[in-house]
Short mmCIF file of C-alpha atoms in Angstrom, two decimals:
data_model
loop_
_atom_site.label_atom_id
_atom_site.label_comp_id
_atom_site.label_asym_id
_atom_site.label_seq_id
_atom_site.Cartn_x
_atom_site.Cartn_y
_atom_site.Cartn_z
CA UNK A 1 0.00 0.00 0.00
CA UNK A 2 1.62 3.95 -0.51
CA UNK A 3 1.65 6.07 1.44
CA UNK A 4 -1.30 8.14 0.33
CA UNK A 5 -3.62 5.11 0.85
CA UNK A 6 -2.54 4.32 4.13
CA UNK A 7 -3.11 8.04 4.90
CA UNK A 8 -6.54 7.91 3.77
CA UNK A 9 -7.32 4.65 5.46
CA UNK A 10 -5.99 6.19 9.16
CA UNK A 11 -7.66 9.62 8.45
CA UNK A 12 -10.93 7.43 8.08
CA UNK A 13 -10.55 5.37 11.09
CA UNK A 14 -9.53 8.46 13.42
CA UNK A 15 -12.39 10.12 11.85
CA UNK A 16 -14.71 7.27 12.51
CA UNK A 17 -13.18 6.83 16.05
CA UNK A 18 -13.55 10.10 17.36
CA UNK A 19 -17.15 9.87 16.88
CA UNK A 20 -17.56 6.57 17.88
CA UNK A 21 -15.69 7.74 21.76
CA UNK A 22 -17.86 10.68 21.46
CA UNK A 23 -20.84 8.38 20.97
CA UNK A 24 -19.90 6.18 23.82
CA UNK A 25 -19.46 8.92 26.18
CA UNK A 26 -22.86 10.08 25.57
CA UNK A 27 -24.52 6.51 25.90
CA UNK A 28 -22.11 6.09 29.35
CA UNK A 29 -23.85 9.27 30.31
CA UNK A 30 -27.10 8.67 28.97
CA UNK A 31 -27.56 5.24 31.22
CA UNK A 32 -26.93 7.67 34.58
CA UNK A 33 -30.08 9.97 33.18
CA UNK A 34 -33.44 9.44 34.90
CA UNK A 35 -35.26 8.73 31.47
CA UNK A 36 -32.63 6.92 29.73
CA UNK A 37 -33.02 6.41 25.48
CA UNK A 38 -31.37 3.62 23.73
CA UNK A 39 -30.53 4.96 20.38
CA UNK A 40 -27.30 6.23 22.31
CA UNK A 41 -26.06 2.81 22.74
CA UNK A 42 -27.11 2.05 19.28
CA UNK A 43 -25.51 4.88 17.67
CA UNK A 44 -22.24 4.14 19.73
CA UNK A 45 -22.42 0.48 19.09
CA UNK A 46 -22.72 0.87 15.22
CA UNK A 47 -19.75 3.50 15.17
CA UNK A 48 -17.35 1.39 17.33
CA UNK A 49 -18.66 -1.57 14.53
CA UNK A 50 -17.45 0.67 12.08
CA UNK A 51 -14.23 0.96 13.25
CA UNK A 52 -13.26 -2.04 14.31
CA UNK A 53 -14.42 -3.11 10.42
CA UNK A 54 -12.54 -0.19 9.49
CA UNK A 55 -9.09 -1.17 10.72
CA UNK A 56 -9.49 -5.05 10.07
CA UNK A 57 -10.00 -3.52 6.45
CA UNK A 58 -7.11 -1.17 6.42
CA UNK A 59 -4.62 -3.96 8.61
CA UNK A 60 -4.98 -6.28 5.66
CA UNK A 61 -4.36 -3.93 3.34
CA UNK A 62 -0.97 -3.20 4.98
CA UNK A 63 -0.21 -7.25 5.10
CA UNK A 64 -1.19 -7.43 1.26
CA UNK A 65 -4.25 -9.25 1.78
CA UNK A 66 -7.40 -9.26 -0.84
CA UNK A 67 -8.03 -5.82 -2.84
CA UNK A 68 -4.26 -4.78 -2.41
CA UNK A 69 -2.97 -3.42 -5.40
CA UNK A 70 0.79 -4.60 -6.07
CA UNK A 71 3.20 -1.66 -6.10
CA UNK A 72 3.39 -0.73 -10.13
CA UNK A 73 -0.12 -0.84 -10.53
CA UNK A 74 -0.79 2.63 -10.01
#
């Protein structure tokens, strides 16, 4: 993979990530609430899927795995 690929694929997953601990936070602090609502969870539970799919994706990348184009491909 270059090096503007991999770039790409960790500005995705920090992207992804930050709102996926943001999302978390709020469904931590949304259980403590008196009337408690359960897209929270849901919302933070999808966006934590997405990133871990997000860096299995990119990890196999790196290793060369499926959908990895060879180095003069370009």
């Amino acid at each position: 993979m270059d090096q503007r690929r991999d770039l790409l694929w960790q500005t995705a997953i920090g992207f992804v990530g930050f709102f996926a601990f943001l999302a978390l936070a709020q469904a931590v602090i949304n259980v403590f609430s008196p009337n408690p609502a359960v897209w929270p969870g849901i919302l933070a539970g999808l966006l934590v899927l997405a990133t871990w799919l997000l860096v299995r994706r990119w990890r196999s990348l790196r290793r060369g795995g499926a959908g990895a184009r060879p180095p003069h491909a370009r």
